Tab-separated table of C-alpha atoms in Angstrom:
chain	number	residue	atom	x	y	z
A	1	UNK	CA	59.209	-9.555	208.709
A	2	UNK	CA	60.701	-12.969	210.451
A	3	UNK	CA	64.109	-13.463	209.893
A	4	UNK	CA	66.684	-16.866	210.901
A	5	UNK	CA	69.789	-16.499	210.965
A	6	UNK	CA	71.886	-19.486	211.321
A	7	UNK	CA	75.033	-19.049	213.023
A	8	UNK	CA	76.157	-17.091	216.212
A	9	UNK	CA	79.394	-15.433	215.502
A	10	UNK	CA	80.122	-12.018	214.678
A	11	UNK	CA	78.595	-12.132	211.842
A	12	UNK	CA	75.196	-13.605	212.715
A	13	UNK	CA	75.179	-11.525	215.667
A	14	UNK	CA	76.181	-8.326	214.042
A	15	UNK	CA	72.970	-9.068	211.365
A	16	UNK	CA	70.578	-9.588	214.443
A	17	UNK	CA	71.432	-6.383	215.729
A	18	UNK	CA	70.920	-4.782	212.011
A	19	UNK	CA	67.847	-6.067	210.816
A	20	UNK	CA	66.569	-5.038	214.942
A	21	UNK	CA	67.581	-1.664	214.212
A	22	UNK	CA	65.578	-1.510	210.858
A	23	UNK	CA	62.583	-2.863	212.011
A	24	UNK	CA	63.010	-6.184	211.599
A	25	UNK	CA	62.089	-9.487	213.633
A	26	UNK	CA	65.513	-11.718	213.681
A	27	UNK	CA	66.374	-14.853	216.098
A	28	UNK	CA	69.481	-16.244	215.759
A	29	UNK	CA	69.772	-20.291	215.701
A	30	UNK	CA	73.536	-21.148	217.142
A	31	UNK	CA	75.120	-24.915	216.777
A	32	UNK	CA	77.107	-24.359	219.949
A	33	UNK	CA	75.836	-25.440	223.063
A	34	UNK	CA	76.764	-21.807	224.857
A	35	UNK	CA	78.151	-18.613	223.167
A	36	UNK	CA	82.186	-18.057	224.833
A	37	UNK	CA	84.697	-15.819	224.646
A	38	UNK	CA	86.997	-17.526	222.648
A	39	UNK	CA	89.336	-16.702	220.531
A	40	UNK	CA	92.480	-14.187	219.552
A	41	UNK	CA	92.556	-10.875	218.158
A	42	UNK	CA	90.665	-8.994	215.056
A	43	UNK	CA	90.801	-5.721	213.966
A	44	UNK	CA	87.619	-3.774	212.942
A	45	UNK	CA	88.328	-1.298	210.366
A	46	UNK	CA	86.818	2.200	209.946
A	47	UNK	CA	84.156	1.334	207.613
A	48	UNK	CA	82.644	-1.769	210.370
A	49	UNK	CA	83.431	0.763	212.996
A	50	UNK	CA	80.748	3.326	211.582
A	51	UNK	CA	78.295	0.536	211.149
A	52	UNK	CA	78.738	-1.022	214.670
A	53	UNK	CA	78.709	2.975	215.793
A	54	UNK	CA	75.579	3.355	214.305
A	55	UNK	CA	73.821	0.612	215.955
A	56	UNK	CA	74.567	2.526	218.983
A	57	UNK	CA	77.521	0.496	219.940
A	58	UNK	CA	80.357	3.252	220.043
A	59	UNK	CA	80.953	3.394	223.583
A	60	UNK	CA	80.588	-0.677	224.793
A	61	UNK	CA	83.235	-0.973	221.912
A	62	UNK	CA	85.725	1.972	222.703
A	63	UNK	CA	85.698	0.135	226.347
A	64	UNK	CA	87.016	-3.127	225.515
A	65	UNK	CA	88.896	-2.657	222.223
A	66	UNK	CA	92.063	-0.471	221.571
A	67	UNK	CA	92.689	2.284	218.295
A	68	UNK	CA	95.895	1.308	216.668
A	69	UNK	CA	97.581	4.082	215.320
A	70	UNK	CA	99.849	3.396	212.609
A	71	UNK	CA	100.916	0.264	210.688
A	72	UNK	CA	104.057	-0.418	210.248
A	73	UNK	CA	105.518	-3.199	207.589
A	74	UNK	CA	109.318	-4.589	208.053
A	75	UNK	CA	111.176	-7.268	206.920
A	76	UNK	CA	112.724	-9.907	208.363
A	77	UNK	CA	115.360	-8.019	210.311
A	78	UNK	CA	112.678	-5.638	212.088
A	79	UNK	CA	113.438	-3.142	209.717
A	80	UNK	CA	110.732	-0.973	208.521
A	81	UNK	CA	109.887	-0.924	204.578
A	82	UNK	CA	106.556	1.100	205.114
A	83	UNK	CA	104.178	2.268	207.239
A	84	UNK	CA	100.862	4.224	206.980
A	85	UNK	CA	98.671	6.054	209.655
A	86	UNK	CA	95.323	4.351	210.899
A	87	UNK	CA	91.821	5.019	212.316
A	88	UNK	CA	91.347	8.846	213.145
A	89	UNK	CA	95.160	9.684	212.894
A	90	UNK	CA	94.339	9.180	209.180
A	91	UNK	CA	91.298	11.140	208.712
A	92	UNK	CA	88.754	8.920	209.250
A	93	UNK	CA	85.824	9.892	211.388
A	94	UNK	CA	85.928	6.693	213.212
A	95	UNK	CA	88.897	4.897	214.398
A	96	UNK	CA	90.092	1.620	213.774
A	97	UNK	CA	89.808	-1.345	216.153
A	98	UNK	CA	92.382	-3.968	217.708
A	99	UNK	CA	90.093	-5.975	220.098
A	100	UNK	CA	89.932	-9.844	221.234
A	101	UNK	CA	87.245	-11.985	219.173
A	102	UNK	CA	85.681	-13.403	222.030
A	103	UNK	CA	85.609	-10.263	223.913
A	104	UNK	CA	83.562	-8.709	220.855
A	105	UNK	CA	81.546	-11.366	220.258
A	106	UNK	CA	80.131	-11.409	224.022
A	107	UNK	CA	79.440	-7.698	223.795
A	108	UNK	CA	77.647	-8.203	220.339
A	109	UNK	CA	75.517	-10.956	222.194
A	110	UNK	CA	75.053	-8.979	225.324
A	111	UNK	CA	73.431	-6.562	223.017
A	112	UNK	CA	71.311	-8.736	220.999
A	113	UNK	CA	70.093	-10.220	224.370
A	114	UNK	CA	69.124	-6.782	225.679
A	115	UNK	CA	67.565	-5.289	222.927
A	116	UNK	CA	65.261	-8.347	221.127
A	117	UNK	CA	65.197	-10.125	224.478
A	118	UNK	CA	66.191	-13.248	226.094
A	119	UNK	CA	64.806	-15.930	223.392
A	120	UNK	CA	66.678	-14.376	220.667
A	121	UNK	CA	69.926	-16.159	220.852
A	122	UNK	CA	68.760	-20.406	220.597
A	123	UNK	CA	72.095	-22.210	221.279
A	124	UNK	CA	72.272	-25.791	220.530
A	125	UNK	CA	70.527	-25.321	217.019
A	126	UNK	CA	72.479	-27.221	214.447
A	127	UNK	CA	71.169	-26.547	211.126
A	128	UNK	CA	70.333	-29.314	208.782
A	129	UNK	CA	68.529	-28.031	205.492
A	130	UNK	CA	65.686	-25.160	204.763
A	131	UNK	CA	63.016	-25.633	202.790
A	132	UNK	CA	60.852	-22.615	200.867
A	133	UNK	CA	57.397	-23.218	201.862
A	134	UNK	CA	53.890	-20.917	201.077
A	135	UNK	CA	54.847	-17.382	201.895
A	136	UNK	CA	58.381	-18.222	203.123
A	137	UNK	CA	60.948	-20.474	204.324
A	138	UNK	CA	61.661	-23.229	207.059
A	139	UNK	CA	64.719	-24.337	208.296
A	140	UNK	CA	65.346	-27.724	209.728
A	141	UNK	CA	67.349	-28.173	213.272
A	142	UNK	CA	68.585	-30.874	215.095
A	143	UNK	CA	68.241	-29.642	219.247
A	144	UNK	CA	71.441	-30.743	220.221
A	145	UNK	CA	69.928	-30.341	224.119
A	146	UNK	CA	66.916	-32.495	223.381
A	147	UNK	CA	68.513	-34.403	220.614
A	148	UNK	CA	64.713	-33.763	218.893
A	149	UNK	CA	64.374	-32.176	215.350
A	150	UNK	CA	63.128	-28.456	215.484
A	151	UNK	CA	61.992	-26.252	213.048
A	152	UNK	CA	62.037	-22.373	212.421
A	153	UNK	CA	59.779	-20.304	209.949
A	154	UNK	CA	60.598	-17.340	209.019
A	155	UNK	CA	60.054	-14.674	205.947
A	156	UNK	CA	64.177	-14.877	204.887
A	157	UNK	CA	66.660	-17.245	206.225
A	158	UNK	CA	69.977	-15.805	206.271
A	159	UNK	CA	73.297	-18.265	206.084
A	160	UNK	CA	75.496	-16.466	208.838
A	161	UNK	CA	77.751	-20.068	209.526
A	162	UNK	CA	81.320	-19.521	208.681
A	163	UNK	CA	83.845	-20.972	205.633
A	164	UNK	CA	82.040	-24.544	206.361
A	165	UNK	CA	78.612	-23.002	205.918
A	166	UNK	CA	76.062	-25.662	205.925
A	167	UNK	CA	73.408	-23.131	204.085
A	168	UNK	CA	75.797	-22.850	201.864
A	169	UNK	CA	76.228	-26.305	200.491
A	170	UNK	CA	72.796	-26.634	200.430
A	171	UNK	CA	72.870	-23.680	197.631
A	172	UNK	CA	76.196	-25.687	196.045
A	173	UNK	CA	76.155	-29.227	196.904
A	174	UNK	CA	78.786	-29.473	194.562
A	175	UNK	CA	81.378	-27.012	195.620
A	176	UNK	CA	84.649	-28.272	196.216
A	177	UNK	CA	86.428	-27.892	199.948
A	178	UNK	CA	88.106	-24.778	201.109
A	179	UNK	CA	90.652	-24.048	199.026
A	180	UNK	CA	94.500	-23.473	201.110
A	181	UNK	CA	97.414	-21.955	199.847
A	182	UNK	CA	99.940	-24.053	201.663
A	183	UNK	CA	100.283	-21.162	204.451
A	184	UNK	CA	99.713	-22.056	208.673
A	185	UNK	CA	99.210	-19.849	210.842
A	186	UNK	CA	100.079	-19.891	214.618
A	187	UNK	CA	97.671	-17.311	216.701
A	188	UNK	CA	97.793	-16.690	219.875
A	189	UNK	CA	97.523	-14.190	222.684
A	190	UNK	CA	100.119	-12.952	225.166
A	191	UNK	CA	101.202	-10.757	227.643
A	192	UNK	CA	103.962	-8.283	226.708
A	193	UNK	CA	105.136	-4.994	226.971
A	194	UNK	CA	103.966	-2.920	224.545
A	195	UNK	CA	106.119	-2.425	221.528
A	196	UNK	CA	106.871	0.771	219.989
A	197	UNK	CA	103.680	3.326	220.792
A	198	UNK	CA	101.800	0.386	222.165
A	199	UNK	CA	99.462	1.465	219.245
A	200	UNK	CA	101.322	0.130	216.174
A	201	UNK	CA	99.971	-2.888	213.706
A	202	UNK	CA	103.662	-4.936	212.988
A	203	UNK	CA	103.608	-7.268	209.848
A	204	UNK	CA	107.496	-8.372	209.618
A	205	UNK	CA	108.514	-10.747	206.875
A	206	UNK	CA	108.806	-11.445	203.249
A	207	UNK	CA	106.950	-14.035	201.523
A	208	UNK	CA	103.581	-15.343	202.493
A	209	UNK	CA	104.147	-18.412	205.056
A	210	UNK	CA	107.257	-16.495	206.309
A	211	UNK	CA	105.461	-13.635	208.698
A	212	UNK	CA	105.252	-12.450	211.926
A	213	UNK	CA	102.220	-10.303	213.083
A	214	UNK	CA	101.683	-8.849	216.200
A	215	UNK	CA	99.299	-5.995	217.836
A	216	UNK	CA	97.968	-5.160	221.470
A	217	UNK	CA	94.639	-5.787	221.968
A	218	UNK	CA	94.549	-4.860	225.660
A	219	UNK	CA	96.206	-2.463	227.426
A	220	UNK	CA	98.356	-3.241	230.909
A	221	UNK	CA	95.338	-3.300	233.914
A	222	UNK	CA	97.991	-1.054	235.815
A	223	UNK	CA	100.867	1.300	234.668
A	224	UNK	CA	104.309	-0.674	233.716
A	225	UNK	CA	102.189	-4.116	233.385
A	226	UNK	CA	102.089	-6.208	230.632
A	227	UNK	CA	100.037	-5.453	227.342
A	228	UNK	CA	97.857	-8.563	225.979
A	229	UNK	CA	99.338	-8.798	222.675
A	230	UNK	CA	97.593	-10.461	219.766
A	231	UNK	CA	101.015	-12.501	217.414
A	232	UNK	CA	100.871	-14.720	214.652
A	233	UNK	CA	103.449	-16.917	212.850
A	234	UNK	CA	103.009	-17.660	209.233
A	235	UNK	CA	104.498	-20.799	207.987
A	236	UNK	CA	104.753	-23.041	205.536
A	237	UNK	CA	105.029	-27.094	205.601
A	238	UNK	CA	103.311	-30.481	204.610
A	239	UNK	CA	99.498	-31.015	206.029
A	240	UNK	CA	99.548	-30.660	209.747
A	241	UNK	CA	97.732	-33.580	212.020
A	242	UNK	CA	93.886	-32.501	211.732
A	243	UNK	CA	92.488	-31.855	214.955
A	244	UNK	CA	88.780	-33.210	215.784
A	245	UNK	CA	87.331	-30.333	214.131
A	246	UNK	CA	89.686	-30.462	210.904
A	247	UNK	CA	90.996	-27.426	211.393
A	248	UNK	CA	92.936	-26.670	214.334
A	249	UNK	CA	95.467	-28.100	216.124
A	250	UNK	CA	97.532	-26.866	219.177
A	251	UNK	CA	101.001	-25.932	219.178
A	252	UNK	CA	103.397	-26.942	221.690
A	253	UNK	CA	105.919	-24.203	223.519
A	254	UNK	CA	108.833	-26.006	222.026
A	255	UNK	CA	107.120	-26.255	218.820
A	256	UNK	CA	107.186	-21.686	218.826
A	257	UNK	CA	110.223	-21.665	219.997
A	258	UNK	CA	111.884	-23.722	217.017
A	259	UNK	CA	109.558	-21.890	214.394
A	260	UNK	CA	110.294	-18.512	215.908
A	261	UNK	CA	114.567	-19.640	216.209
A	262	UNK	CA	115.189	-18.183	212.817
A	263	UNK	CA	113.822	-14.963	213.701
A	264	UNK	CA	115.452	-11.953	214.960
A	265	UNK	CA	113.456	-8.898	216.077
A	266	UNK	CA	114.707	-6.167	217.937
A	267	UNK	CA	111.763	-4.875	219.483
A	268	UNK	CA	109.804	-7.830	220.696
A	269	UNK	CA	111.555	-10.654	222.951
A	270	UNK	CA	109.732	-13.193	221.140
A	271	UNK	CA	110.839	-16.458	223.821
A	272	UNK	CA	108.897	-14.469	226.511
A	273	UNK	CA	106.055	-13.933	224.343
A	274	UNK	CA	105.486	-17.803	223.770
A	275	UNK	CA	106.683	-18.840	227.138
A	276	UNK	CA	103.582	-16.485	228.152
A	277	UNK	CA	101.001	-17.409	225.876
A	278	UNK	CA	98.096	-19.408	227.116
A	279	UNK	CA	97.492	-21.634	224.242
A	280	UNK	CA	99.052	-21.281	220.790
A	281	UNK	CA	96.694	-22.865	217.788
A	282	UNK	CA	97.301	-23.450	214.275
A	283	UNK	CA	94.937	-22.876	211.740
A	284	UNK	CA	95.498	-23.468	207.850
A	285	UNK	CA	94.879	-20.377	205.585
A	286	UNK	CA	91.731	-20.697	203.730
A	287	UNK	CA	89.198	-19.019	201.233
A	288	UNK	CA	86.555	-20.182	198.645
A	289	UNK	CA	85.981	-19.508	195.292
A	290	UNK	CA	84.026	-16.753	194.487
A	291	UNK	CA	80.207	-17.242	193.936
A	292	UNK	CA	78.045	-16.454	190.969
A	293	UNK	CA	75.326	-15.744	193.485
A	294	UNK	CA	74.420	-15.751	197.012
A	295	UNK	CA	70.731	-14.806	196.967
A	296	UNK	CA	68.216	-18.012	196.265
A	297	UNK	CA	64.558	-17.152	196.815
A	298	UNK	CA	64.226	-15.788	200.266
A	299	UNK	CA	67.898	-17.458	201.360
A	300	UNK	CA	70.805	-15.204	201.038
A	301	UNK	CA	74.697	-15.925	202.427
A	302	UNK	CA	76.566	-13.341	204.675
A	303	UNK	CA	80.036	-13.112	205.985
A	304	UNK	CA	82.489	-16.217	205.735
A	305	UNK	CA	79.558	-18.037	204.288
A	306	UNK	CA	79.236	-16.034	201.283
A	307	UNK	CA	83.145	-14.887	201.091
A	308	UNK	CA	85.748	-16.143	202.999
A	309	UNK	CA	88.894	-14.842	201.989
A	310	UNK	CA	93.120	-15.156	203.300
A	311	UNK	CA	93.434	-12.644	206.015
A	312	UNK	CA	95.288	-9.809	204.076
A	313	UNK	CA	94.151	-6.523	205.191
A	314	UNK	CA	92.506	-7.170	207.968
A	315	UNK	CA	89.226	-7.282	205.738
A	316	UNK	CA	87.278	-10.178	206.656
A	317	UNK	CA	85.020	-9.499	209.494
A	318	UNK	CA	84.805	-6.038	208.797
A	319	UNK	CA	83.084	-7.067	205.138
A	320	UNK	CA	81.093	-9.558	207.398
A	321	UNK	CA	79.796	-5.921	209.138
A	322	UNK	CA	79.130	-3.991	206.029
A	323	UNK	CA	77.070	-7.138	204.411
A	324	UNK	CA	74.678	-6.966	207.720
A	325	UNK	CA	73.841	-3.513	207.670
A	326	UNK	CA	73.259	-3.277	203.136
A	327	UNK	CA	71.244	-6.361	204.135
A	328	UNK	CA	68.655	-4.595	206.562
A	329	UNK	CA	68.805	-1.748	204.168
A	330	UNK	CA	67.456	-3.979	201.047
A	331	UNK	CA	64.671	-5.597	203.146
A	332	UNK	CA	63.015	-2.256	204.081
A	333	UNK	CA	63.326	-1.273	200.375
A	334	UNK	CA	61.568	-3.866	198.174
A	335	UNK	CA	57.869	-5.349	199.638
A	336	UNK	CA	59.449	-8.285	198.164
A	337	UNK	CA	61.550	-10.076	200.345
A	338	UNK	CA	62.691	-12.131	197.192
A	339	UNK	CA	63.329	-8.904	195.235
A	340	UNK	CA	65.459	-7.730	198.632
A	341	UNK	CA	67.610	-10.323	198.753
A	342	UNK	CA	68.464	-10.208	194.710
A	343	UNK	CA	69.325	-6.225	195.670
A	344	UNK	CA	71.577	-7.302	198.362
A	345	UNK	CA	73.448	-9.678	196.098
A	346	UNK	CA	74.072	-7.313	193.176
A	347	UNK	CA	74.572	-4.555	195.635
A	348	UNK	CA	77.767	-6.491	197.860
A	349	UNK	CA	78.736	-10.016	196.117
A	350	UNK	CA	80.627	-8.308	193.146
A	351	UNK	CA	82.369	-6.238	195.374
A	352	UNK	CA	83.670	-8.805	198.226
A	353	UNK	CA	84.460	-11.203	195.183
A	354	UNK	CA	86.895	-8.449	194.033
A	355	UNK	CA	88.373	-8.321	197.700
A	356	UNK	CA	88.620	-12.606	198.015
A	357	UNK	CA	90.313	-11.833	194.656
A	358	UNK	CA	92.703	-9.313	195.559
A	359	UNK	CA	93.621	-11.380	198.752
A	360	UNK	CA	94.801	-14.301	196.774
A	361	UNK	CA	97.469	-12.006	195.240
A	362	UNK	CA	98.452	-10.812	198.574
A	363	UNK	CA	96.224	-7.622	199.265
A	364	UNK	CA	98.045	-4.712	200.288
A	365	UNK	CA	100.625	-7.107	201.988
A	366	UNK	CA	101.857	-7.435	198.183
A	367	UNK	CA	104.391	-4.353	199.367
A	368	UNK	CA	106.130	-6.504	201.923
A	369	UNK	CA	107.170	-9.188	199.585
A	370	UNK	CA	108.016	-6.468	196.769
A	371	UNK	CA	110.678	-5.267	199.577
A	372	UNK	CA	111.965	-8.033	199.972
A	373	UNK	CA	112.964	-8.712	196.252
A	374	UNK	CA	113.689	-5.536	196.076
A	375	UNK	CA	116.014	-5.617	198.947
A	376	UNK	CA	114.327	-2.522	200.953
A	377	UNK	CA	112.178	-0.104	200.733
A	378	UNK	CA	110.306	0.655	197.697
A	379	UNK	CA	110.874	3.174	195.401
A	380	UNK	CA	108.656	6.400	196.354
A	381	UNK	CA	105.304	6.217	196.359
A	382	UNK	CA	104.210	2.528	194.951
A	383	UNK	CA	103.944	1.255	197.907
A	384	UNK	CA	101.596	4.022	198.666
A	385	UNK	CA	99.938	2.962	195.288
A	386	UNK	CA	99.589	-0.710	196.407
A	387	UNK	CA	97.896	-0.050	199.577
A	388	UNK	CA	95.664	2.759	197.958
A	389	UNK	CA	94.439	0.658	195.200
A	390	UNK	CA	93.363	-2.235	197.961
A	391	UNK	CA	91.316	0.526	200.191
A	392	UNK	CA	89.507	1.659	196.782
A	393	UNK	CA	89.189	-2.000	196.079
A	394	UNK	CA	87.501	-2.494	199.009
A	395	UNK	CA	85.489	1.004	199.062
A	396	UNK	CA	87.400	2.276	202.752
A	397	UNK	CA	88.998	5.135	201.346
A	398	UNK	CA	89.000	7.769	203.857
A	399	UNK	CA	86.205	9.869	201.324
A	400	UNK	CA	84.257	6.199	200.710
A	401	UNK	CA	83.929	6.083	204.611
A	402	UNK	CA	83.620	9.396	205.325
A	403	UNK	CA	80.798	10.503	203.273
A	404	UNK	CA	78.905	7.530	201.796
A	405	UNK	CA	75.245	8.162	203.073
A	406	UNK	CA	74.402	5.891	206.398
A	407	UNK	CA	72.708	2.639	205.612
A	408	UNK	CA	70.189	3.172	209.336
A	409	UNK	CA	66.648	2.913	208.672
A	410	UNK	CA	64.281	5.041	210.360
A	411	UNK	CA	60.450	4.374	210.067
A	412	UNK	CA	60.783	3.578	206.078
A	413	UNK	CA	58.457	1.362	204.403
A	414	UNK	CA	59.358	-1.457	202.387
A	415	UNK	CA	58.850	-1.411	199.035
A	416	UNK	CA	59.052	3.111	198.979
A	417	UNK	CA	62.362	4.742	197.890
C-alpha cells in the first residue's frame, strides 16, 4: 500500500517511519526547500517515548535528548506549590524526554532516509489539493525547485502539515482561523548553568500569559560548562507586528529584559540567560476547534493538522506520535484502506478532542493558577487530583503506558484480526 504524506515535521516524519515498520510504502512530500534543525525545545512524554522506542529508535534518542526527572510548579516568587516525579523515576518503563526540535527532527529524517532510502523525503513539494481518483488518491504539488506542477498517487494520503494544514482546509474550506487566547510566548534557547538537579521541568507563575518555563535540553559538553537551556515567557498584550510568515516575530534583548524586569527568581539569573540566547521568537498561542471528523475517503489528518492544541502538558507532539503508530496499526487491519482510515478516526479523534479540550481550561497547569488564588500551596492532594485526571484524560497513566498492548505490526495481513 502507497502512502503521501504531506508535511516533513515530526509528525510526518514520525508516520513515515510507522507505516515503514508495518509494512507499508510511505514518501513524504515537504514544502521546504531543505529539512533544518531549527527550532527550541520539546519534551516527548512516556507514552511517544515507547512508540519512537519501538521503531527501534531508543538509543539515537537517549544520545541527543536528556530524561527530566521531576517537575516542579512555583509561583511567581520561585516558590514551589507542587511538584511530581517524571519518566522512569515515576514508574514508567520509559523515560521522559527534554530534547531540541530540530535536533529530533534531523534524527527522525536521518532515519527515514536510511531505512526507505534516499527518494523518500521530496523537499520543495508544496501541496495544493488531492483528488480521489479509481482505486485511490492524487495529490497535486507545485515543485518549488522547478516551479512545474507535480503529482503523487498513492493508496491514502495522509495530512501531516501543521495548525495551517492545507489538507485540512481542503476537508473544511470553511473553518475559521486559528483560534488565540490572547497569550505570547517568547521561546528561546540558552546557555546556563543548570538549575536545581539539572533534571527538573520549572513552570513559575500564576495566570496564563504570566509564566516562565524553563528546562535543559543539553547537557554542558565538559564538566562546570554551561547547560543549553530551553525558557519561555508567557505574556499577554495587543496583536504583535506579524512577521512574513504571520506568526513569528523576533524579540529584541532589550525587549526580554523589560518583560522579564518584573520577575524575580532565585535560582535562575534570568539577564544572563537572555543576554546568551541566540535568537528569542515570539509565537502567539494557538489551537483549533475540535473536528467532527478527520477521516474522508482514503484522506485522514494527523498531528497539528487534525488537533492542535495550547501547549499545556507538554502533550502536543507526543499525541502527534501516538496518532502515527494507531494509524499503521488500522491500515494492516481492514483490506479497506477506506474502512482503515474510519478505524483510525473513531479509534484517536475523540480522544485528542478531549485533550484540545482540557487544554483550553488550562490542562494540568490549572494547579498553578489555583495557587495562586489560593495564595500557596494547595490543600492536600487536589493538586495531585488535577494532574491525575489530565494523564487519564490523555490515557499516560503510568498502568495506560505500561501495559497497553504494543501497536508494532509483524507480518499481519490486512483485513485478519
Amino acid at each position: 500500500m502507497k502512502v503521501t504524506v504531506v508535511g516533513g515535521g515530526i509528525a510526518g516524519l514520525t508516520c513515515a517511519l510507522s507505516l515503514h515498520a508495518a509494512g507499508l510504502e510511505p514518501r513524504v512530500c515537504e514544502a521546504a526547500r531543505s529539512v533544518e534543525a531549527v527550532g527550541v525545545g520539546i519534551n516527548l512524554l512516556p507514552h511517544a517515548v515507547r512508540e519512537l522506542a519501538e521503531l527501534g529508535l531508543a538509543g539515537q534518542l537517549a544520545s541527543i535528548a536528556l530524561p527530566p526527572h521531576r517537575l516542579s510548579y512555583r509561583n511567581r516568587r520561585g516558590e514551589p506549590v507542587w511538584e511530581e516525579r517524571l519518566g522512569l523515576t515515576a514508574g514508567y518503563h520509559w523515560p521522559q524526554y527534554s530534547v531540541h526540535r530540530g535536533r529530533l527532527q534531523m534524527l527522525l529524517l536521518a532515519a527515514v532516509r536510511e531505512r526507505l532510502g534516499p527518494g523518500s523525503v521530496r523537499t520543495g513539494m508544496s501541496f495544493r489539493h488531492f483528488e480521489h481518483i479509481a482505486g485511490g488518491v492524487r495529490a497535486h504539488f507545485l515543485d518549488r525547485t522547478s516551479g512545474l506542477p507535480t503529482v503523487e498517487d498513492a493508496d491514502v494520503l495522509v495530512g501531516c502539515d501543521g495548525i495551517d494544514s492545507v489538507v485540512r482546509a481542503q476537508l473544511y474550506p470553511d473553518e475559521r482561523p486559528s483560534n488565540g487566547n490572547g497569550v505570547h510566548m517568547w521561546r528561546a534557547v540558552s546557555h546556563h548553568p543548570h538549575i536545581f538537579d539539572g533534571r527538573s521541568i520549572v513552570v513559575a507563575g500564576g495566570t496564563p500569559g504570566a509564566k516562565f518555563i524553563a528546562y535543559p535540553i543539553e547537557d554542558p559538553a565538559a564538566e562546570g560548562g554551561d547547560a543549553l537551556l530551553n525558557w519561555v515567557l508567557e505574556v499577554r498584550h495587543g496583536p504583535s507586528a506579524p512577521a512574513e510568515d504571520g506568526h513569528v516575530r523576533r524579540i529584541t534583548p532589550l525587549e526580554a529584559h523589560t518583560g522579564l524586569a518584573s520577575w524575580n527568581l532565585p535560582w535562575i539569573d534570568l539577564a544572563t540567560l537572555v543576554d546568551r540566547s541566540t535568537a528569542i521568537f515570539e509565537y502567539p498561542m494557538l489551537d483549533r476547534d475540535p473536528l467532527p471528523r478527520w477521516s474522508f475517503g482514503r484522506v485522514t489528518l494527523l498531528g497539528d493538522a487534525a488537533h492542535p492544541m495550547f501547549p499545556m502538558g507538554m502533550n502536543g507532539g507526543s499525541q502527534s506520535v501516538v496518532d502515527t503508530r494507531v494509524l499503521s496499526w488500522c491500515l494492516t487491519r481492514e483490506s479497506d484502506p477506506v474502512a482503515a482510515l474510519r478505524r483510525y478516526d473513531r479509534m484517536r479523534r475523540p480522544a485528542v478532542n478531549a485533550i484540545v479540550q482540557a487544554n483550553r481550561n488550562l490542562g494540568p497547569e490549572e494547579i498553578i493558577t489555583r495557587a495562586a488564588a489560593h495564595g500557596g500551596p494547595l490543600p492536600t492532594g487536589e493538586a495531585e487530583k488535577i494532574a491525575a485526571h489530565y494523564r487519564e484524560l490523555s490515557q499516560a497513566t503510568v498502568t495506560q503506558v505500561n501495559d497497553h498492548p504494543s501497536w508494532t505490526v509483524a507480518h499481519h495481513t490486512p483485513g485478519t484480526e
